[in-house]
PDB file of C-alpha atoms in Angstrom:
ATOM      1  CA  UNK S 235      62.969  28.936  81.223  1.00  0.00           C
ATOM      2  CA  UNK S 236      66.440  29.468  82.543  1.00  0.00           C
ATOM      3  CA  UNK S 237      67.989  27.690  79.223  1.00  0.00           C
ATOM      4  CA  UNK S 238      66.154  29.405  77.361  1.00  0.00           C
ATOM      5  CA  UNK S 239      66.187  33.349  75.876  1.00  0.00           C
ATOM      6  CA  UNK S 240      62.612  34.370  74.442  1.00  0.00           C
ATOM      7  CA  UNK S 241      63.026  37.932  75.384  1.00  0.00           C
ATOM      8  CA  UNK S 242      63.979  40.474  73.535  1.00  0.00           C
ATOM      9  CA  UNK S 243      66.110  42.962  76.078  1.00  0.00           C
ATOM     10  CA  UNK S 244      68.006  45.744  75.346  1.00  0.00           C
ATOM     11  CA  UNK S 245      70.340  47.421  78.356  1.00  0.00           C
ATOM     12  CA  UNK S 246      70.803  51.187  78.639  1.00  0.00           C
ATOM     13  CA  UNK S 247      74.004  51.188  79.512  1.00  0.00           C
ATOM     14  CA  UNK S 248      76.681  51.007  76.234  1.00  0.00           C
ATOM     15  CA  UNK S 249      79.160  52.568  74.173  1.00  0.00           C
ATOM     16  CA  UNK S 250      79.618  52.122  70.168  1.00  0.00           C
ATOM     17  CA  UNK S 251      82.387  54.545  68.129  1.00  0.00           C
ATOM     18  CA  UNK S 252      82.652  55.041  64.004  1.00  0.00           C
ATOM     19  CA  UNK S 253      84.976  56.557  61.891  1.00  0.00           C
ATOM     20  CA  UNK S 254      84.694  57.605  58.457  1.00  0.00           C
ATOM     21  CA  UNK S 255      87.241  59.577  56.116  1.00  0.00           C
ATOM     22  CA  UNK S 256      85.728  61.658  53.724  1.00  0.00           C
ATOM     23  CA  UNK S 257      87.430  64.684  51.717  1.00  0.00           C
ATOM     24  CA  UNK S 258      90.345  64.404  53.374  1.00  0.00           C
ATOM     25  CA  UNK S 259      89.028  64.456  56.659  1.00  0.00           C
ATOM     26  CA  UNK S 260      88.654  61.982  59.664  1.00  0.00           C
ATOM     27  CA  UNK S 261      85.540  62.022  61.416  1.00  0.00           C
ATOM     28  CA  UNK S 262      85.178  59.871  64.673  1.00  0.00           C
ATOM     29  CA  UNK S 263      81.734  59.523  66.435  1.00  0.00           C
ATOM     30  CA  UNK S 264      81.774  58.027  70.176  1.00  0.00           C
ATOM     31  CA  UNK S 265      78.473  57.461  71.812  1.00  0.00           C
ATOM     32  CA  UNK S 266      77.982  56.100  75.028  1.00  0.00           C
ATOM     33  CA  UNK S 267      74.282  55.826  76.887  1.00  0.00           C
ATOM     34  CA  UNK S 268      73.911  55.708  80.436  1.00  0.00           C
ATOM     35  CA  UNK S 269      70.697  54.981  83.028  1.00  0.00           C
ATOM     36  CA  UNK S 270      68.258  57.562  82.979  1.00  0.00           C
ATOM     37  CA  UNK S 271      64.135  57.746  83.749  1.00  0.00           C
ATOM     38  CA  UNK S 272      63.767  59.450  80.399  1.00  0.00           C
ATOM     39  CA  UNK S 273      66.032  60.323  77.336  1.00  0.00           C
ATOM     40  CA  UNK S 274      68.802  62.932  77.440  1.00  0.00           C
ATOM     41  CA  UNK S 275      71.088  63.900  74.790  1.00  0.00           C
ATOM     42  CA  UNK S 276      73.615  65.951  74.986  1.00  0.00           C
ATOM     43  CA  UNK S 277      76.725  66.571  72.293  1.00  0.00           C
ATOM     44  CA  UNK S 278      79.789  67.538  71.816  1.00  0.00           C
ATOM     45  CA  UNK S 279      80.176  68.892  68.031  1.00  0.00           C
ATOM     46  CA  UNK S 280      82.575  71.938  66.798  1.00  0.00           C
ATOM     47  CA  UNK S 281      81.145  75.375  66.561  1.00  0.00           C
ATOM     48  CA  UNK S 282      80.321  74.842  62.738  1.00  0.00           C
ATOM     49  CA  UNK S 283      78.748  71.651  63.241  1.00  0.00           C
ATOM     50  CA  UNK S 284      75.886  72.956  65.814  1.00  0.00           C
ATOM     51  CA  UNK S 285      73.693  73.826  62.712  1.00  0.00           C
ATOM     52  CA  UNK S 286      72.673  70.281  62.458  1.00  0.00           C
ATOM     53  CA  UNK S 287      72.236  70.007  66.169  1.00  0.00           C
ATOM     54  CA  UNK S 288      68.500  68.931  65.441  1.00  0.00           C
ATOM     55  CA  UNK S 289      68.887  67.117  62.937  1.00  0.00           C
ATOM     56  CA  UNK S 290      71.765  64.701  64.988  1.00  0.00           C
ATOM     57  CA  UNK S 291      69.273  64.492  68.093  1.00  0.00           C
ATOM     58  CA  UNK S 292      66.268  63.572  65.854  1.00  0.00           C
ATOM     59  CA  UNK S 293      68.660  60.478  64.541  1.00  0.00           C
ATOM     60  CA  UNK S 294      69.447  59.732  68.293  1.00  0.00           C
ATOM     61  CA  UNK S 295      65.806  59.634  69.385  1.00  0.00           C
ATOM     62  CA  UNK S 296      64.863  57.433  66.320  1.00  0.00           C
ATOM     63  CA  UNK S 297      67.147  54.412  67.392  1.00  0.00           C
ATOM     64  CA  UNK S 298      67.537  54.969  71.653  1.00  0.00           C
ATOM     65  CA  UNK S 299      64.520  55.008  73.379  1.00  0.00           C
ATOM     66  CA  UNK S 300      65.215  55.736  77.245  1.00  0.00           C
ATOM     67  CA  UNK S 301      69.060  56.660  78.565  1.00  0.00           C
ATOM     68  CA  UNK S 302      71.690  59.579  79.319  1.00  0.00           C
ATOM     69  CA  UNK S 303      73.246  59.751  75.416  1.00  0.00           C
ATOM     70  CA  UNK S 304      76.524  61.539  74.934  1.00  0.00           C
ATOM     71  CA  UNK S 305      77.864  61.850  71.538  1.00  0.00           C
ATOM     72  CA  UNK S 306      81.066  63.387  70.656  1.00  0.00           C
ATOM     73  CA  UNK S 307      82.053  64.228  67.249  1.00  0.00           C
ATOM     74  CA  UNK S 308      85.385  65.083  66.353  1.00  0.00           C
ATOM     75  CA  UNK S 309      87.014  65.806  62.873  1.00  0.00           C
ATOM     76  CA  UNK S 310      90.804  65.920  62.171  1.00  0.00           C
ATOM     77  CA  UNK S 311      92.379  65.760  58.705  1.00  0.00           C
ATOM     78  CA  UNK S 312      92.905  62.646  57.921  1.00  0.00           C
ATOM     79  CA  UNK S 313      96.564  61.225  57.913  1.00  0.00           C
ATOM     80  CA  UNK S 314      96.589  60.811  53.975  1.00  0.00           C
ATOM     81  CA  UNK S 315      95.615  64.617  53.329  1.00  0.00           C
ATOM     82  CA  UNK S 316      98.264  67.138  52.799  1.00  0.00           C
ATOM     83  CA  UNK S 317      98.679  69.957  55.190  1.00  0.00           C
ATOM     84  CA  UNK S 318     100.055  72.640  52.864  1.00  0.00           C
ATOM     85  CA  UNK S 319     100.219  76.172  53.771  1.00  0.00           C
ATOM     86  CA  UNK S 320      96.902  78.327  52.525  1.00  0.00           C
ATOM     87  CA  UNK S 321      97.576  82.368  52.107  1.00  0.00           C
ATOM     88  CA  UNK S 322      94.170  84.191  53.122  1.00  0.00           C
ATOM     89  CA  UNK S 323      94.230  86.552  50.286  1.00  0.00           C
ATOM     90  CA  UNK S 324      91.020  88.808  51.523  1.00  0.00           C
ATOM     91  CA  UNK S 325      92.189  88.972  55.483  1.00  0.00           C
ATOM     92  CA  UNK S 326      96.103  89.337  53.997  1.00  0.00           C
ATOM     93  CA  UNK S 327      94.488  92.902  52.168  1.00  0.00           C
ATOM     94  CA  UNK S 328      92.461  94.342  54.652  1.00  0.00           C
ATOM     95  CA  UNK S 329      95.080  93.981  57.490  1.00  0.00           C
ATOM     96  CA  UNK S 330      97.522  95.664  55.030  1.00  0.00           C
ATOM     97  CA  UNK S 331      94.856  98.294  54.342  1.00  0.00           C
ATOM     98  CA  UNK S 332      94.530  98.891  58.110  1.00  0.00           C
ATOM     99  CA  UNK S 333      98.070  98.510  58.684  1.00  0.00           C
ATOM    100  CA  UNK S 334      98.714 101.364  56.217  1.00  0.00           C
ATOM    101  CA  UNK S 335      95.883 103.719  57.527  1.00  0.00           C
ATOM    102  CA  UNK S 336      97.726 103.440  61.113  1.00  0.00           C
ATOM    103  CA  UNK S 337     100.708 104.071  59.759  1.00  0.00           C
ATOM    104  CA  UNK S 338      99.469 107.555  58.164  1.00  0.00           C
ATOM    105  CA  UNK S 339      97.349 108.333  60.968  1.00  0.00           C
ATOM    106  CA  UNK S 340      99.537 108.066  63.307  1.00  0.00           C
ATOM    107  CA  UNK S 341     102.688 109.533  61.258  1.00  0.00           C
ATOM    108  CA  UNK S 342     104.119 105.879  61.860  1.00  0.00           C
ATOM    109  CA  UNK S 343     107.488 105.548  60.074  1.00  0.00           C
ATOM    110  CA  UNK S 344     109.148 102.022  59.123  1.00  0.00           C
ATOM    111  CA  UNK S 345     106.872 101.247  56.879  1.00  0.00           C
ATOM    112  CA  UNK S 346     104.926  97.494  56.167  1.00  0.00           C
ATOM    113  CA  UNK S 347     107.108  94.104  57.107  1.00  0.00           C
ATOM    114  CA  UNK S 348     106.309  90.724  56.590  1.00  0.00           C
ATOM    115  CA  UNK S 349     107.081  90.245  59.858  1.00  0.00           C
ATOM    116  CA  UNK S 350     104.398  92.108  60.928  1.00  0.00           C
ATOM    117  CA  UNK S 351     101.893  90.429  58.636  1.00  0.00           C
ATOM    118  CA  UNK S 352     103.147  86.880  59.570  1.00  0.00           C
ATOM    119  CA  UNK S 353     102.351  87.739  63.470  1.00  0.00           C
ATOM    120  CA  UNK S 354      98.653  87.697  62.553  1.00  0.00           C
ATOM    121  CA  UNK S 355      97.643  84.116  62.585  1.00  0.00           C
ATOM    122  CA  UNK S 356      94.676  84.374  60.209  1.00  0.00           C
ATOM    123  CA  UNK S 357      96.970  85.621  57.189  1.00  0.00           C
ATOM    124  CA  UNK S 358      98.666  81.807  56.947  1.00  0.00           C
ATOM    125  CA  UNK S 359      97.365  78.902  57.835  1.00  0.00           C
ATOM    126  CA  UNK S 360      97.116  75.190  57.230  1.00  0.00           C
ATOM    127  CA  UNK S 361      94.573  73.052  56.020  1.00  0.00           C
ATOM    128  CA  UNK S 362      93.951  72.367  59.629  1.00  0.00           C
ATOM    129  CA  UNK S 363      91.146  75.331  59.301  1.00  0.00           C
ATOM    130  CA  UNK S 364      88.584  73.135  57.734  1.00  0.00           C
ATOM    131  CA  UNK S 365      87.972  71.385  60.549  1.00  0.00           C
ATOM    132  CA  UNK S 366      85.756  74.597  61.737  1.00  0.00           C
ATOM    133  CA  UNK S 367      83.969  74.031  58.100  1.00  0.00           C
ATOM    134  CA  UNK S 368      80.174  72.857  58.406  1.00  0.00           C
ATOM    135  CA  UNK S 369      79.758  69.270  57.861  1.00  0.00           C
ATOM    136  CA  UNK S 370      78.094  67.880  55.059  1.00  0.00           C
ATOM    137  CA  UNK S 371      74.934  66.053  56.681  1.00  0.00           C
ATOM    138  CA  UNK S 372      75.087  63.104  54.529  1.00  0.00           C
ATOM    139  CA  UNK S 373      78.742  62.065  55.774  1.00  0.00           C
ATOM    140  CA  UNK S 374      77.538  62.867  59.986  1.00  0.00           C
ATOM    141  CA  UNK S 375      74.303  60.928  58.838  1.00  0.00           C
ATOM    142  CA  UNK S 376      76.618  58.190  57.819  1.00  0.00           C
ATOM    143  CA  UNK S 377      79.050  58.158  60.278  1.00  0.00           C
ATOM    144  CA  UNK S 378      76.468  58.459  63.336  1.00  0.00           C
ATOM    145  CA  UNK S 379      74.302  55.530  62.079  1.00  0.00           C
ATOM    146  CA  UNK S 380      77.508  53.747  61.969  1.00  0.00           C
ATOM    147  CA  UNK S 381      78.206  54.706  65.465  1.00  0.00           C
ATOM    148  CA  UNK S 382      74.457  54.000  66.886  1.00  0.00           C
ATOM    149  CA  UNK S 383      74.814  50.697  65.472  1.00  0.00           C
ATOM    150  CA  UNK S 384      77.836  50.243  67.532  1.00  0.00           C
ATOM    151  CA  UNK S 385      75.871  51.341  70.310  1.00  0.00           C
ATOM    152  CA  UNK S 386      72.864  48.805  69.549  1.00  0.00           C
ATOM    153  CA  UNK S 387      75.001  45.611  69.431  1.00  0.00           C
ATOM    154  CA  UNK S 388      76.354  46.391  73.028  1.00  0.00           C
ATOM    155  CA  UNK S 389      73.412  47.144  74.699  1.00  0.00           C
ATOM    156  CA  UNK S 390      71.662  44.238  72.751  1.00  0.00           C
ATOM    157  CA  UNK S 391      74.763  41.380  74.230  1.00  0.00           C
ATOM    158  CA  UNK S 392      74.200  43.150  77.662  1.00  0.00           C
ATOM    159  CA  UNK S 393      70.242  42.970  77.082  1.00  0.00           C
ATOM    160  CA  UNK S 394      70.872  38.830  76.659  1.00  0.00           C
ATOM    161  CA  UNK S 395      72.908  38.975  79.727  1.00  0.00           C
ATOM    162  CA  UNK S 396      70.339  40.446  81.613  1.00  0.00           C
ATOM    163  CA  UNK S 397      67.619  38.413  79.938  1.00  0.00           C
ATOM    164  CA  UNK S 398      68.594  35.341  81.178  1.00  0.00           C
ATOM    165  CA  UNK S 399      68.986  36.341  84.771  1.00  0.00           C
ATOM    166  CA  UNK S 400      65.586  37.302  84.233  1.00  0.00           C
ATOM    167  CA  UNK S 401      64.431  33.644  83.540  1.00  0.00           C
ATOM    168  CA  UNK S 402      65.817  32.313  86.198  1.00  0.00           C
ATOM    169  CA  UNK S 403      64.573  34.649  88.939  1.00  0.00           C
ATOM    170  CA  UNK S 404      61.080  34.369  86.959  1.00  0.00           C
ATOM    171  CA  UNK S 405      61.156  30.654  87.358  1.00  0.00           C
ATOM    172  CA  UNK S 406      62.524  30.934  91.144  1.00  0.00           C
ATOM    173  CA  UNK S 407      59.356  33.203  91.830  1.00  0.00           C
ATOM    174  CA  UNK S 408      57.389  30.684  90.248  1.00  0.00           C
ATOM    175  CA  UNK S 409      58.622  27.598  92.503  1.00  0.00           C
ATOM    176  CA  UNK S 410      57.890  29.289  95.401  1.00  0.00           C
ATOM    177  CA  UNK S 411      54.461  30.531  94.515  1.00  0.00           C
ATOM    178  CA  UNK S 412      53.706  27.083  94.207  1.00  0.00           C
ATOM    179  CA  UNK S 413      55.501  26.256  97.672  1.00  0.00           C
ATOM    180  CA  UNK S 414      53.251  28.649  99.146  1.00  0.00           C
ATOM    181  CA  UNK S 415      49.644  26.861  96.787  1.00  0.00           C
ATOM    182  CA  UNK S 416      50.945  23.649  98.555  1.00  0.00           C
ATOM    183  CA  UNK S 417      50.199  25.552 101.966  1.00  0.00           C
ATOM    184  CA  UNK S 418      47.653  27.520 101.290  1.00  0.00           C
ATOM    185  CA  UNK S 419      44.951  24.521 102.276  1.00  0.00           C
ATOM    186  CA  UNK S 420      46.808  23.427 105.089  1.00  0.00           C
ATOM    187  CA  UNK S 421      47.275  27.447 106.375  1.00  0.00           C
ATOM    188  CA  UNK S 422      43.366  27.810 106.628  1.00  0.00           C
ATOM    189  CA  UNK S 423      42.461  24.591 108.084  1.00  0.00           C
ATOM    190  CA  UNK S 424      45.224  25.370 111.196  1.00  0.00           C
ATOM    191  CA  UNK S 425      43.941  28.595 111.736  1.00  0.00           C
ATOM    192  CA  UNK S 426      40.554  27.207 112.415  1.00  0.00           C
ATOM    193  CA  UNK S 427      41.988  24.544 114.631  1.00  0.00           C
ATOM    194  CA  UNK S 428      43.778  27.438 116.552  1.00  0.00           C
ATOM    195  CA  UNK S 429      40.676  29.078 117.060  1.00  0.00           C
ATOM    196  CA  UNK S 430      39.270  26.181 118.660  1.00  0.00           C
ATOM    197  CA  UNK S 431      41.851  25.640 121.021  1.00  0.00           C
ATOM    198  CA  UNK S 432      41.809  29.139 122.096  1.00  0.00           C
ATOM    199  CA  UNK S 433      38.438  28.796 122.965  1.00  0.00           C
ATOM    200  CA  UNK S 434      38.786  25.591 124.899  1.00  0.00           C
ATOM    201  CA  UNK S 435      41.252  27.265 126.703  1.00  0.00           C
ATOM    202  CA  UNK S 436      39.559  30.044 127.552  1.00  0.00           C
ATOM    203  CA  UNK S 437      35.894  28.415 128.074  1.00  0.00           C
ATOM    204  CA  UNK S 438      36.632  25.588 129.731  1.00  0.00           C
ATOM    205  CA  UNK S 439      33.525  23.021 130.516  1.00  0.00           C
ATOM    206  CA  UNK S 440      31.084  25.957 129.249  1.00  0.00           C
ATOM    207  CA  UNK S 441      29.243  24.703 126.390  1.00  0.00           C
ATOM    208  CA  UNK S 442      29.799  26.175 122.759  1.00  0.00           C
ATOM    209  CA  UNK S 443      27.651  27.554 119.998  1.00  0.00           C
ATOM    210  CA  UNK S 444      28.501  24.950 117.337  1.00  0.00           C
ATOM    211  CA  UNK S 445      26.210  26.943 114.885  1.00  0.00           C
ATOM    212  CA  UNK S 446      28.279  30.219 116.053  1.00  0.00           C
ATOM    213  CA  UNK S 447      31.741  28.463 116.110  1.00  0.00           C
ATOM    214  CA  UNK S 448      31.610  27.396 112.553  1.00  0.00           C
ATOM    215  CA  UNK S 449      30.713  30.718 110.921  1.00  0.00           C
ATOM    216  CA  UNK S 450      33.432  32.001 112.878  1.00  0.00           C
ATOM    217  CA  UNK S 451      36.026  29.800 112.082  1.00  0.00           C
ATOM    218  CA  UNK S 452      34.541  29.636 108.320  1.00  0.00           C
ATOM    219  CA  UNK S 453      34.804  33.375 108.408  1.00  0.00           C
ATOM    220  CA  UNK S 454      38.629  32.970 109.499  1.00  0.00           C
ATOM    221  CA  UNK S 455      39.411  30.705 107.125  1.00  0.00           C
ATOM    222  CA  UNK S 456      37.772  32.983 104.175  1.00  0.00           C
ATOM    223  CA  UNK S 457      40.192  35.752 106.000  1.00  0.00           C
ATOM    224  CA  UNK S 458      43.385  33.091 105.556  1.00  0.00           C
ATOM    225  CA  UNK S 459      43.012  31.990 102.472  1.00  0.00           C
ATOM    226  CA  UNK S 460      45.646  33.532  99.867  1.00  0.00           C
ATOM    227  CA  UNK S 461      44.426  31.334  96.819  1.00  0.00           C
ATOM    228  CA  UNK S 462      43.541  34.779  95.337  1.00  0.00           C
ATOM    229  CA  UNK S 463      46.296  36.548  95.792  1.00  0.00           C
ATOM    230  CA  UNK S 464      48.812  33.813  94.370  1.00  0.00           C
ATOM    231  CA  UNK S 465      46.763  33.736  91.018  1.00  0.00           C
ATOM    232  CA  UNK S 466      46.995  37.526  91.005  1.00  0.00           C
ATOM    233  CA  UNK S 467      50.875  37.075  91.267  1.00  0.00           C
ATOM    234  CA  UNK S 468      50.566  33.938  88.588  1.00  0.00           C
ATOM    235  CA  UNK S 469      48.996  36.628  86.480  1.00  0.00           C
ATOM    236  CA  UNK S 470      51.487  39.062  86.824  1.00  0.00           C
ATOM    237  CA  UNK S 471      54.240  37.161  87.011  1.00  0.00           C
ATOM    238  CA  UNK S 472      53.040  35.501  83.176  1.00  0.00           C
ATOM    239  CA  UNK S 473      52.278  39.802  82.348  1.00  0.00           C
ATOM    240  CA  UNK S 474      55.861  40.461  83.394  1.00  0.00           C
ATOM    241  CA  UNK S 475      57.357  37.303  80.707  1.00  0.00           C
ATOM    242  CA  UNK S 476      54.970  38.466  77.884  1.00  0.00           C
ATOM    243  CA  UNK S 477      56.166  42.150  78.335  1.00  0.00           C
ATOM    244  CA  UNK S 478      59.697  40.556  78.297  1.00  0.00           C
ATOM    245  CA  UNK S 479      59.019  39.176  75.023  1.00  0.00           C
ATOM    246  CA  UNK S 480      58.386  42.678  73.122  1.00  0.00           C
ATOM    247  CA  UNK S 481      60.296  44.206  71.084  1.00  0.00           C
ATOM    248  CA  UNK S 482      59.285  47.968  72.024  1.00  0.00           C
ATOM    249  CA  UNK S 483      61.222  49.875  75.294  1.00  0.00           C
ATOM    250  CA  UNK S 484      59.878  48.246  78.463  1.00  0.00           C
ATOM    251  CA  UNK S 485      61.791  49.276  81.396  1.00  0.00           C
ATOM    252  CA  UNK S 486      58.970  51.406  83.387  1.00  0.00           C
ATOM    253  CA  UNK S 487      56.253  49.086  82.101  1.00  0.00           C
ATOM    254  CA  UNK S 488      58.294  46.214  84.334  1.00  0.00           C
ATOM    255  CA  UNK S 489      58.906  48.084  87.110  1.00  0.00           C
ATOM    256  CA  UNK S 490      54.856  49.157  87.374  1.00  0.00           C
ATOM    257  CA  UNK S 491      54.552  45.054  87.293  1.00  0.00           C
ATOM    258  CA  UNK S 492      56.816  44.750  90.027  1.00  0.00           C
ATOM    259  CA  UNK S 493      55.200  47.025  92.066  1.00  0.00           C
ATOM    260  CA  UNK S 494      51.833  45.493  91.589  1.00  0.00           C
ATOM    261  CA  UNK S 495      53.583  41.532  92.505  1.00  0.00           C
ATOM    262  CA  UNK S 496      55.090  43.272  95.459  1.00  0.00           C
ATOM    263  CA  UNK S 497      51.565  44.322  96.924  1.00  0.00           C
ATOM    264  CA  UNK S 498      50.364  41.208  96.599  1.00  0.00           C
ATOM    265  CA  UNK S 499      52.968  39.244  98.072  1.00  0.00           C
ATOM    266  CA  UNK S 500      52.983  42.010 101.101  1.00  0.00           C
ATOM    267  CA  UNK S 501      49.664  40.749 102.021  1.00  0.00           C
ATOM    268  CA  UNK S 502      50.653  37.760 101.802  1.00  0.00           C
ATOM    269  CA  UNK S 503      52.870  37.564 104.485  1.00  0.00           C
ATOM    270  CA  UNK S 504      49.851  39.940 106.722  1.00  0.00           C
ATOM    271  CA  UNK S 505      47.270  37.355 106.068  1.00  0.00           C
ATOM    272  CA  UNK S 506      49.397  34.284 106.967  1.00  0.00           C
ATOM    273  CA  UNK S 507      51.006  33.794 110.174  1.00  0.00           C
ATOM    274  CA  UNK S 508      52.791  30.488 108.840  1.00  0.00           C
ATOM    275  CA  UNK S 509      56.406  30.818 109.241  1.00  0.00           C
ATOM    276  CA  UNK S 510      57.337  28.152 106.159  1.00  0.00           C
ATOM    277  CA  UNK S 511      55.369  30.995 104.103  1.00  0.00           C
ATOM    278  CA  UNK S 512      56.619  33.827 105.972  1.00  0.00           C
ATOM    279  CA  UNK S 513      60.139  32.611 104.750  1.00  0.00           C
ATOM    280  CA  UNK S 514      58.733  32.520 100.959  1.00  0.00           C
ATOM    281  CA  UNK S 515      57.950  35.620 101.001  1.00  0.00           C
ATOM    282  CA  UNK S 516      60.954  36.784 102.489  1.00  0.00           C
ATOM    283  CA  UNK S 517      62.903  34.833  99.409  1.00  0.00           C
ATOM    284  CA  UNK S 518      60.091  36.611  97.013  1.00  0.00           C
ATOM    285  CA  UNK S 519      60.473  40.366  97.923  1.00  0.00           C
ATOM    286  CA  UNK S 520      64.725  39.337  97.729  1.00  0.00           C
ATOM    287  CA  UNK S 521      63.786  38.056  93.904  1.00  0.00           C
ATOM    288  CA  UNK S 522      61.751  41.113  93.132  1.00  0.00           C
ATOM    289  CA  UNK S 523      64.268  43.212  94.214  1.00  0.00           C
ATOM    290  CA  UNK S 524      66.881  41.654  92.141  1.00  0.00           C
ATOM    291  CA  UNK S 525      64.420  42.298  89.057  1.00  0.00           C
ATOM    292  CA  UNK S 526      63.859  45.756  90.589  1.00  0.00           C
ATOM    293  CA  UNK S 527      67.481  46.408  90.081  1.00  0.00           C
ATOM    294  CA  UNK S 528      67.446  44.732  86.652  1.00  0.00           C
ATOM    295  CA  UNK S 529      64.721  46.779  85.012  1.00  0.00           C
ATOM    296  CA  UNK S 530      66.847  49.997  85.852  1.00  0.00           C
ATOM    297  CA  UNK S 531      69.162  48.659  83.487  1.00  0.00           C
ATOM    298  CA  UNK S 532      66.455  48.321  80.502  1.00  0.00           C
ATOM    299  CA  UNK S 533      66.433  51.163  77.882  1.00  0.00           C
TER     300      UNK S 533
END
């Protein structure tokens, strides 16, 4: 299982960027996702652009699943446009218009300068202004997807990372659930031999209830066995790989799993007193923790 990948994993964690020129603009989208329980997305857009705030988050959710998303779009004219100088004919008249009102309200006297016009910066500009122009949605749509599919080929070459760490601490569960089958037997058939010393001990030449004596070691050894909790972590342990192998989001679903081999291993270790299984349990609950840790990296 180690050598081998037949999960399909996706991390959380990434970062993908696009860039698209389009009517003499640049647009560049950067998105990064973080760890989170559930999904948050939050963006950075200019003024004109949060009318298709919706619309952007709807695309998000559609591809990401589970993670902190931050997307930033920015738009700059692009390097091949020209930057020539645009006269705003409609602001240029009514600031003349007021201009000229003051002036005869006021009894103002050296009349109307360019000067003073030019020290209003909406009357001149550069092209530079369209950047605070609305968006057409088809070239964000465009440019985003681009940028999500950034994202996804990230988080899917971390997801393989974390994949095959996965196998490995899968099949490292597995050999030492069946360290622990090879003791099982043994476990059982010591505590009842402990029982009988004890009771030599503490008897002495006083005779025994055989019939007595056997339920009650019978009885302990029903109490020691742990054949049927190791299936129950076979079973979730084989859960945990088939869940691995879906393609839908699956981080909480693996961490429930976890939770569920974790219980059973804890009783484990209370129904056994035998310190070779003691220690594989100790190396179990350092395994599951690893995969704890892991999951919180799965979108």
């Amino acid at each position: 299982m180690a050598t081998q990948d037949p999960y399909r994993v996706r991390s959380m964690t990434g970062f993908g960027r696009a860039e698209l020129v389009k009517d003499e603009l640049r647009y560049l989208v950067e998105v990064r996702s973080l760890n989170h329980r559930f999904l948050d997305i939050n963006l950075r857009l200019s003024k004109a652009d949060w009318v298709f705030e919706g619309r952007i988050k709807r695309l998000v959710s559609e591809r990401v699943k589970r993670g902190r998303v931050e997307l930033h779009l920015q738009k700059d004219p692009s390097l091949e446009a020209p930057l020539g100088l645009v006269l705003d004919i409609v602001s240029t008249g009514g600031l003349v218009s007021l201009l000229t009102k003051l002036e005869k309200d006021f009894s103002l006297s050296g009349g109307i300068s360019l000067d003073n016009l030019l020290n209003f910066r909406d009357v001149i500009f550069t092209k530079e202004r369209r950047t605070e122009e609305p968006s057409e949605w088809s070239i964000l749509n465009e440019v985003i997807s681009s940028a999500i599919d950034s994202l996804d080929e990230m988080k899917t070459t971390e997801g393989e990372a974390i994949a095959r760490d996965f196998g490995c601490r899968l099949e490292r569960m597995k050999q030492l659930i069946g360290q622990v089958r090879k003791r099982a037997g043994e476990v059982a058939e010591q505590a009842g031999d402990r029982l009988r010393a004890k009771l030599d001990v503490l008897l002495g030449d006083r005779e025994i209830d055989q019939g007595r004596l056997a339920q009650e070691v019978a009885l302990l050894v029903v109490k020691s066995d742990i054949n049927e909790e190791l299936d129950r972590v076979d079973s979730h342990l084989c859960q945990f790989g088939r869940t691995l192998a879906n393609d839908s989001p699956l981080g909480r679903r693996l961490e429930f799993i976890i939770q569920e081999i974790n219980r059973e291993v804890s009783t484990l270790a209370a129904k056994v007193g035998d310190f070779p299984v003691s220690m594989a349990v100790v190396e179990m609950k350092v395994e599951l923790e690893k995969l704890r840790e892991q999951t919180q990296n799965l979108e």
